[in-house]
Amino acid sequence: MSDSGSPRVTRLLPDAVHQAVKPGTAVVRLQTTHDRRGVLDGAWWPCSRDIAAELPALISALTEYLGPLTRVGLDAGAWDTLPTRLLVDDRVIHIDSFPVGDDTVLVTRGDQDYFSLLVIPPHATPEAARTAMADAVRADNITRAEQILIDTGTDRAAPKA
């Protein structure tokens, strides 16, 4: 029988990154200690640029490990349309948008505890997405999200047909 006060044990990446990844995958390093050294806390590969369709699954998955989330900060240019709030699992999630072009999603828990996730473009190949996710979750990562996407060939713009 588990003690409800004991911390949940989770597998950290990069162990899980070698499993098959697909669009919609949320790969997250859940280090919540004060000495988080990496630039990013994880990565997310949405299936589309429709935030109303994509965000609820991510918020539900993160809430299971982080507890209630209050806000999400998004790059306005990366999504088709952005509402100011969404109802996810009977909770209002406030959405802040900024024209920053930084290829991240900031998820806020409480007042000041936030987690930064690399957003992998929906058009990325599984191999490129897997590599970008692995780079994003390295504990010693100091590379910005945009550069990870460039280095792995998963730039924001979809390839021309």
Tab-separated table of C-alpha atoms in Angstrom:
chain	number	residue	atom	x	y	z
A	1	MET	CA	0.000	0.000	0.000
A	2	SER	CA	1.481	3.358	-0.977
A	3	ASP	CA	1.697	6.304	1.333
A	4	SER	CA	-0.130	9.265	-0.237
A	5	GLY	CA	2.506	11.603	1.210
A	6	SER	CA	5.423	9.858	-0.484
A	7	PRO	CA	6.706	11.331	-3.751
A	8	ARG	CA	5.751	9.649	-7.010
A	9	VAL	CA	8.672	7.932	-8.679
A	10	THR	CA	8.897	8.691	-12.380
A	11	ARG	CA	11.282	7.524	-15.054
A	12	LEU	CA	13.327	10.386	-16.347
A	13	LEU	CA	14.521	10.741	-19.884
A	14	PRO	CA	16.568	9.999	-21.892
A	15	ASP	CA	15.697	6.341	-21.066
A	16	ALA	CA	12.149	6.663	-22.405
A	17	VAL	CA	13.180	8.667	-25.471
A	18	HIS	CA	14.306	5.497	-27.243
A	19	GLN	CA	10.733	4.245	-27.345
A	20	ALA	CA	8.671	5.055	-30.432
A	21	VAL	CA	7.468	8.637	-30.467
A	22	LYS	CA	4.530	10.003	-32.402
A	23	PRO	CA	2.745	13.337	-32.743
A	24	GLY	CA	0.887	14.228	-29.570
A	25	THR	CA	3.640	12.788	-27.393
A	26	ALA	CA	4.490	14.708	-24.240
A	27	VAL	CA	7.982	13.906	-23.071
A	28	VAL	CA	8.762	15.697	-19.851
A	29	ARG	CA	11.596	15.750	-17.349
A	30	LEU	CA	9.861	16.469	-14.066
A	31	GLN	CA	12.700	17.798	-11.983
A	32	THR	CA	11.034	20.156	-9.538
A	33	THR	CA	14.072	20.847	-7.365
A	34	HIS	CA	15.569	24.325	-7.092
A	35	ASP	CA	18.719	23.254	-8.944
A	36	ARG	CA	17.106	22.634	-12.334
A	37	ARG	CA	20.040	23.413	-14.574
A	38	GLY	CA	18.760	22.743	-18.088
A	39	VAL	CA	17.151	25.423	-20.204
A	40	LEU	CA	14.116	23.212	-20.908
A	41	ASP	CA	12.067	20.867	-18.746
A	42	GLY	CA	10.785	18.707	-21.560
A	43	ALA	CA	9.317	18.561	-25.035
A	44	TRP	CA	5.920	18.254	-26.665
A	45	TRP	CA	5.022	17.131	-30.186
A	46	PRO	CA	1.480	18.277	-31.030
A	47	CYS	CA	-0.383	16.765	-34.006
A	48	SER	CA	-1.493	20.155	-35.363
A	49	ARG	CA	-1.315	23.917	-34.845
A	50	ASP	CA	-4.831	23.951	-33.344
A	51	ILE	CA	-4.158	24.768	-29.688
A	52	ALA	CA	-7.758	24.166	-28.615
A	53	ALA	CA	-7.484	20.596	-29.911
A	54	GLU	CA	-3.923	19.940	-28.710
A	55	LEU	CA	-3.565	21.612	-25.319
A	56	PRO	CA	-6.151	19.665	-23.281
A	57	ALA	CA	-4.264	16.356	-23.622
A	58	LEU	CA	-0.978	17.990	-22.635
A	59	ILE	CA	-2.518	19.750	-19.622
A	60	SER	CA	-4.206	16.538	-18.470
A	61	ALA	CA	-0.958	14.580	-18.750
A	62	LEU	CA	1.070	17.227	-16.916
A	63	THR	CA	-1.545	17.708	-14.180
A	64	GLU	CA	-1.210	14.038	-13.279
A	65	TYR	CA	2.434	14.625	-12.310
A	66	LEU	CA	2.613	18.302	-11.417
A	67	GLY	CA	-0.748	18.920	-9.823
A	68	PRO	CA	-3.127	21.703	-10.858
A	69	LEU	CA	-1.816	24.045	-13.526
A	70	THR	CA	-3.008	27.624	-13.828
A	71	ARG	CA	-1.511	29.226	-16.934
A	72	VAL	CA	0.075	28.418	-20.238
A	73	GLY	CA	2.276	30.842	-22.152
A	74	LEU	CA	2.488	30.309	-25.904
A	75	ASP	CA	4.215	31.838	-28.881
A	76	ALA	CA	1.391	33.555	-30.786
A	77	GLY	CA	2.978	32.940	-34.179
A	78	ALA	CA	3.186	29.176	-33.707
A	79	TRP	CA	-0.558	28.496	-33.468
A	80	ASP	CA	-3.527	28.960	-35.795
A	81	THR	CA	-5.688	30.829	-33.251
A	82	LEU	CA	-5.300	31.364	-29.530
A	83	PRO	CA	-8.149	31.618	-27.056
A	84	THR	CA	-7.531	33.488	-23.809
A	85	ARG	CA	-8.635	30.480	-21.746
A	86	LEU	CA	-9.616	26.843	-22.103
A	87	LEU	CA	-11.615	24.552	-19.873
A	88	VAL	CA	-9.570	21.401	-19.277
A	89	ASP	CA	-10.796	18.688	-16.900
A	90	ASP	CA	-13.270	21.139	-15.317
A	91	ARG	CA	-10.469	23.676	-14.676
A	92	VAL	CA	-9.970	27.020	-16.376
A	93	ILE	CA	-6.486	27.311	-17.884
A	94	HIS	CA	-5.484	30.888	-18.734
A	95	ILE	CA	-3.565	31.284	-21.964
A	96	ASP	CA	-1.015	34.049	-22.415
A	97	SER	CA	0.381	34.653	-25.885
A	98	PHE	CA	3.441	36.582	-26.924
A	99	PRO	CA	5.056	37.144	-30.339
A	100	VAL	CA	8.393	35.777	-29.166
A	101	GLY	CA	9.164	33.063	-31.728
A	102	ASP	CA	10.933	30.948	-29.130
A	103	ASP	CA	9.364	27.541	-29.916
A	104	THR	CA	8.370	26.858	-26.309
A	105	VAL	CA	5.320	26.462	-24.131
A	106	LEU	CA	5.529	27.730	-20.540
A	107	VAL	CA	3.268	25.891	-18.117
A	108	THR	CA	2.688	27.497	-14.722
A	109	ARG	CA	1.877	25.684	-11.502
A	110	GLY	CA	0.951	27.892	-8.565
A	111	ASP	CA	2.182	31.475	-8.625
A	112	GLN	CA	5.770	31.203	-9.838
A	113	ASP	CA	6.708	27.574	-10.525
A	114	TYR	CA	6.895	27.163	-14.279
A	115	PHE	CA	8.060	24.496	-16.693
A	116	SER	CA	9.385	25.223	-20.159
A	117	LEU	CA	8.687	22.702	-22.914
A	118	LEU	CA	10.174	22.621	-26.396
A	119	VAL	CA	7.387	22.478	-29.000
A	120	ILE	CA	8.261	20.164	-31.864
A	121	PRO	CA	6.488	21.148	-35.108
A	122	PRO	CA	3.721	18.759	-36.169
A	123	HIS	CA	5.446	18.081	-39.518
A	124	ALA	CA	8.625	16.737	-37.878
A	125	THR	CA	9.714	13.199	-38.689
A	126	PRO	CA	9.737	10.705	-35.808
A	127	GLU	CA	13.537	10.478	-35.953
A	128	ALA	CA	14.009	14.258	-35.850
A	129	ALA	CA	11.399	14.610	-33.084
A	130	ARG	CA	13.085	11.884	-31.022
A	131	THR	CA	16.457	13.611	-31.370
A	132	ALA	CA	15.021	17.041	-30.483
A	133	MET	CA	13.238	15.571	-27.441
A	134	ALA	CA	16.423	13.881	-26.242
A	135	ASP	CA	18.368	17.140	-26.595
A	136	ALA	CA	15.667	19.152	-24.813
A	137	VAL	CA	15.567	16.945	-21.723
A	138	ARG	CA	19.284	16.561	-21.081
A	139	ALA	CA	19.870	17.860	-17.555
A	140	ASP	CA	22.872	19.910	-18.712
A	141	ASN	CA	21.203	21.329	-21.826
A	142	ILE	CA	21.993	25.011	-22.364
A	143	THR	CA	20.827	25.150	-25.992
A	144	ARG	CA	17.769	27.274	-26.695
A	145	ALA	CA	14.664	25.646	-28.171
A	146	GLU	CA	14.971	27.364	-31.536
A	147	GLN	CA	18.545	26.110	-31.966
A	148	ILE	CA	17.583	22.548	-31.036
A	149	LEU	CA	14.974	22.593	-33.798
A	150	ILE	CA	17.472	23.966	-36.301
A	151	ASP	CA	20.129	21.427	-35.294
A	152	THR	CA	17.707	18.511	-35.648
A	153	GLY	CA	16.091	19.671	-38.892
A	154	THR	CA	12.706	20.317	-37.323
A	155	ASP	CA	12.444	24.032	-38.074
A	156	ARG	CA	9.061	25.660	-37.507
A	157	ALA	CA	8.153	26.123	-41.181
A	158	ALA	CA	6.576	23.088	-42.773
A	159	PRO	CA	8.416	21.861	-45.857
A	160	LYS	CA	6.936	23.018	-49.160
A	161	ALA	CA	5.078	20.316	-51.074
